Coordinates of C-alpha atoms in Angstrom, one line a residue:
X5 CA 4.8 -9.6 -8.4
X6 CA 4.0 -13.2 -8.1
X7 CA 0.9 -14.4 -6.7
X8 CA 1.7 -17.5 -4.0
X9 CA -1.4 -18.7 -3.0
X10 CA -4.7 -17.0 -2.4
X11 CA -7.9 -18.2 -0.5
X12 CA -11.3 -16.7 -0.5
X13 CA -13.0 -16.4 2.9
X14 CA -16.7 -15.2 2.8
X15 CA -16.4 -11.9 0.8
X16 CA -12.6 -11.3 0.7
X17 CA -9.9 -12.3 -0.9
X18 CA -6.9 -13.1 1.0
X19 CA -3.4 -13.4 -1.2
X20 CA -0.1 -14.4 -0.2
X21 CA 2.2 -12.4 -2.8
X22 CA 6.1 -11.8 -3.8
X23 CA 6.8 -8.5 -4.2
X24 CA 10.2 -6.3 -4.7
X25 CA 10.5 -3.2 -2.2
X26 CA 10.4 -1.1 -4.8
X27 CA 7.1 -2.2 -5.9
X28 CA 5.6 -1.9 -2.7
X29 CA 6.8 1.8 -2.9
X30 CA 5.4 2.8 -5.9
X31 CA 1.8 1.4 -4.3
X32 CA 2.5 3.5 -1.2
X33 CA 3.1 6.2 -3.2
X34 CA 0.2 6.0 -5.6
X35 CA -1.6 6.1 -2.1
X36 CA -0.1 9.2 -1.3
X37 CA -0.7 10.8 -4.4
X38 CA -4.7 9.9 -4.3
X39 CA -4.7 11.1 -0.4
X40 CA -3.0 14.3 -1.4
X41 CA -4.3 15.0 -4.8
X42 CA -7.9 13.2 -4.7
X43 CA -11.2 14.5 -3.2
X44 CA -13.0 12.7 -0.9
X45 CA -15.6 12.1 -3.3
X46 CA -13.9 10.4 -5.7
X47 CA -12.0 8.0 -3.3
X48 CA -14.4 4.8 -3.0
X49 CA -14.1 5.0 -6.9
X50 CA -10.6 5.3 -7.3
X51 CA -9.8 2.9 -4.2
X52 CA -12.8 1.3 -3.1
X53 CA -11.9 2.7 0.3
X54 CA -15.0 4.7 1.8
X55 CA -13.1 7.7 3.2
X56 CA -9.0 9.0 3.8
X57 CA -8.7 6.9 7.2
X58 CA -9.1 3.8 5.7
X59 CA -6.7 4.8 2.9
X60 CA -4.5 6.3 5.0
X61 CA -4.2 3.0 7.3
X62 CA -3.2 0.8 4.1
X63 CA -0.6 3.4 3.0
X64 CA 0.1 2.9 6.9
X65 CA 0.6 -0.3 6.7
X66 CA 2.5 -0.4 3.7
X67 CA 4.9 1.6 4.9
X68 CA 5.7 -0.4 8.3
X69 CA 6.2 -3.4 5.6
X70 CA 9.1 -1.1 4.0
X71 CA 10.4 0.2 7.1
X72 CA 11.4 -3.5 7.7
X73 CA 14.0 -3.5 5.0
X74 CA 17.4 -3.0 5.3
X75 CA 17.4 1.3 5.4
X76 CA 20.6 1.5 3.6
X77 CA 18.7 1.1 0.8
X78 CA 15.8 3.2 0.9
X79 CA 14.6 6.4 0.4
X80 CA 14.9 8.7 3.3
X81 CA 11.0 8.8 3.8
X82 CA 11.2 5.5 4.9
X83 CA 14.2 5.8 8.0
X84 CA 13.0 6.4 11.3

């Protein structure tokens, strides 16, 4: 992972990164894992997210970023 640029606007952080497909992966499936495996309780101090929805709408979002790779490469969890 290389870090590009980033910019900070009020609050946030905003980053423009490199990353490999497979390490955007392994984040959506550390997301998975905490979703599946994680109570609700703990998730704002595992994630910082306040509840599963917003979670779920990074790992979302994560996943619409691999889906844009060539599929004959990946794992069959990403192919539509």
């Amino acid at each position: 992972m290389e870090i590009l640029k980033y910019e900070e606007i009020a609050s946030v952080t905003l980053f423009d990164l490199q990353l490999s497909e497979s390490e955007l992966m392994v984040y959506e499936n550390c997301i998975e894992y905490v979703l599946e495996n994680c109570p609700e309780e703990q998730l704002y101090e595992l994630t910082g997210c306040e509840n599963r929805e917003e979670l779920a709408s990074f790992q979302a979002d994560l996943k619409e970023l691999i889906k844009k790779i060539n599929k004959n490469y990946l794992p069959e969890k990403y192919r539509d």
